[in-house]
Short mmCIF file of C-alpha atoms in Angstrom, two decimals:
data_model
loop_
_atom_site.label_atom_id
_atom_site.label_comp_id
_atom_site.label_asym_id
_atom_site.label_seq_id
_atom_site.Cartn_x
_atom_site.Cartn_y
_atom_site.Cartn_z
CA MET A 1 2.62 -18.22 -24.22
CA THR A 2 0.04 -18.65 -21.49
CA PRO A 3 -1.73 -15.56 -20.03
CA ASP A 4 0.32 -16.00 -16.83
CA THR A 5 3.58 -16.03 -18.82
CA VAL A 6 2.56 -12.86 -20.65
CA LEU A 7 1.67 -11.15 -17.32
CA ARG A 8 4.98 -12.20 -15.76
CA ALA A 9 6.90 -10.91 -18.78
CA ARG A 10 5.05 -7.58 -18.65
CA ARG A 11 5.92 -7.24 -14.97
CA GLY A 12 9.57 -8.17 -15.60
CA LEU A 13 9.27 -11.35 -13.53
CA ARG A 14 11.01 -14.65 -14.05
CA ASN A 15 9.14 -17.92 -13.55
CA ASP A 16 10.65 -18.20 -10.04
CA GLY A 17 9.12 -14.83 -9.09
CA SER A 18 12.40 -12.90 -9.12
CA MET A 19 12.77 -9.78 -11.24
CA ASP A 20 15.03 -9.56 -14.25
CA GLU A 21 14.42 -5.91 -15.23
CA PRO A 22 13.13 -2.65 -13.70
CA PHE A 23 9.40 -2.28 -13.14
CA PHE A 24 7.46 0.97 -13.36
CA THR A 25 3.89 2.20 -13.45
CA ARG A 26 3.10 5.26 -15.54
CA PRO A 27 0.75 8.07 -14.45
CA GLY A 28 -2.84 6.94 -14.89
CA GLU A 29 -1.87 3.27 -15.02
CA GLY A 30 -2.52 0.74 -12.30
CA GLU A 31 -5.44 -1.49 -11.46
CA ARG A 32 -8.19 0.03 -9.29
CA ILE A 33 -9.28 -2.27 -6.47
CA GLY A 34 -11.26 -2.41 -3.26
CA PRO A 35 -14.39 -0.55 -2.28
CA ARG A 36 -12.54 2.81 -2.35
CA GLY A 37 -10.85 2.28 -5.74
CA TYR A 38 -7.27 2.14 -4.48
CA ARG A 39 -4.65 2.30 -7.23
CA VAL A 40 -2.14 -0.56 -7.42
CA LEU A 41 1.33 0.81 -8.22
CA ALA A 42 3.23 -2.48 -7.85
CA GLU A 43 2.52 -6.06 -6.89
CA LEU A 44 5.85 -7.84 -6.93
CA PRO A 45 7.36 -10.56 -4.72
CA HIS A 46 9.36 -8.08 -2.65
CA ILE A 47 6.88 -5.17 -2.49
CA GLU A 48 3.23 -4.15 -2.75
CA ALA A 49 2.68 -0.44 -3.40
CA LEU A 50 -0.65 1.37 -3.39
CA ASP A 51 -1.91 4.92 -3.85
CA LEU A 52 -4.69 5.31 -1.26
CA SER A 53 -7.21 8.15 -0.90
CA PHE A 54 -9.58 8.70 2.01
CA GLY A 55 -12.29 11.29 2.61
CA PRO A 56 -12.41 13.52 5.70
CA ASP A 57 -14.95 11.16 7.32
CA PHE A 58 -12.66 8.10 7.13
CA GLU A 59 -12.70 6.47 10.57
CA GLY A 60 -9.25 4.97 10.20
CA VAL A 61 -7.67 1.61 10.84
CA ASP A 62 -7.65 0.27 14.39
CA PRO A 63 -4.32 -0.51 16.05
CA HIS A 64 -2.88 -3.76 14.71
CA THR A 65 0.37 -5.56 13.93
CA HIS A 66 1.75 -7.58 11.02
CA ALA A 67 4.01 -10.56 11.65
CA ASP A 68 5.05 -11.01 8.03
CA HIS A 69 5.92 -7.57 6.62
CA THR A 70 6.94 -3.96 7.17
CA ASP A 71 4.10 -1.47 6.58
CA SER A 72 5.27 1.94 5.32
CA PHE A 73 3.41 5.15 4.50
CA TYR A 74 4.19 8.41 2.70
CA VAL A 75 1.70 11.28 2.98
CA LEU A 76 1.09 13.01 -0.37
CA GLU A 77 -1.87 15.28 0.46
CA GLY A 78 -3.92 16.17 3.54
CA GLU A 79 -3.20 15.06 7.09
CA PHE A 80 -3.36 11.78 8.95
CA GLU A 81 -2.75 10.69 12.49
CA PHE A 82 -0.54 7.64 12.92
CA LEU A 83 -0.43 5.54 16.09
CA GLN A 84 3.12 4.75 17.05
CA ASP A 85 4.45 3.80 20.49
CA GLY A 86 0.95 4.16 21.92
CA ASN A 87 0.67 7.82 20.90
CA TRP A 88 -1.09 9.50 17.98
CA HIS A 89 1.18 11.67 15.81
CA ARG A 90 -0.15 14.16 13.26
CA ALA A 91 1.49 13.80 9.84
CA GLY A 92 1.19 16.04 6.79
CA PRO A 93 2.54 16.00 3.24
CA GLY A 94 6.11 14.76 2.98
CA THR A 95 5.92 12.60 6.11
CA PHE A 96 7.27 9.04 5.86
CA LEU A 97 6.60 6.32 8.43
CA SER A 98 7.85 2.74 8.34
CA VAL A 99 6.55 0.20 10.85
CA PRO A 100 8.53 -3.06 11.23
CA PRO A 101 6.87 -6.44 11.79
CA ASN A 102 5.14 -7.02 15.13
CA VAL A 103 4.95 -3.31 16.05
CA GLU A 104 1.49 -1.95 16.80
CA HIS A 105 0.28 0.87 14.55
CA GLY A 106 -2.89 2.41 13.18
CA PHE A 107 -4.02 5.51 11.34
CA ARG A 108 -6.99 7.85 11.02
CA ALA A 109 -8.04 10.97 9.14
CA CYS A 110 -7.84 14.45 10.69
CA GLY A 111 -11.07 15.82 9.24
CA VAL A 112 -9.62 16.51 5.78
CA ALA A 113 -9.22 14.35 2.68
CA VAL A 114 -5.90 12.54 2.60
CA ARG A 115 -3.84 10.69 -0.01
CA ILE A 116 -0.98 8.39 0.94
CA LEU A 117 1.35 5.86 -0.60
CA ASN A 118 1.37 2.53 1.25
CA PHE A 119 4.14 -0.05 0.90
CA HIS A 120 4.13 -3.63 2.17
CA THR A 121 7.56 -5.27 2.13
CA PRO A 122 7.77 -8.05 1.25
CA ASN A 123 4.52 -8.75 -0.57
CA ALA A 124 2.19 -10.24 2.05
CA GLY A 125 -1.00 -10.57 -0.01
CA PHE A 126 -2.69 -7.30 1.02
CA ILE A 127 -3.65 -6.42 -2.56
CA GLY A 128 -5.11 -9.89 -3.05
CA ARG A 129 -7.22 -9.44 0.08
CA LEU A 130 -8.48 -6.08 -1.22
CA ARG A 131 -9.47 -7.76 -4.49
CA GLY A 132 -11.46 -10.30 -2.47
CA ALA A 133 -13.31 -7.46 -0.71
CA ASN A 134 -14.56 -6.11 -4.04
CA PRO A 135 -14.70 -8.94 -6.59
CA ALA A 136 -14.87 -7.86 -10.23
#
């Protein structure tokens, strides 16, 4: 088997990119990428999932849109402000936000450390771009 075939089998992927079995990431597993060491939870054709942590001085992400995917967030720890409908909304642990394609959104820290889960559906190459920002 080629290395790519082994990787696909480990991820439960068929050669056409579809899944043929459940996929899971155990605690402590997951590649660390990007300048902040984000943890990759899943990188599959239909979803990218990341565990992201930011310090209290994080300036945030300017308002933007995505034409090719839904961008969703779940706050695990700390507080964030999310831009939605032109207004900033404070969000603490347990908050879920899902932004469909072509809808402007952004986020920023509230002066405390924050940890969120971020989901891109379908996979739009965000993890690949993060890898490019911090080549191994």
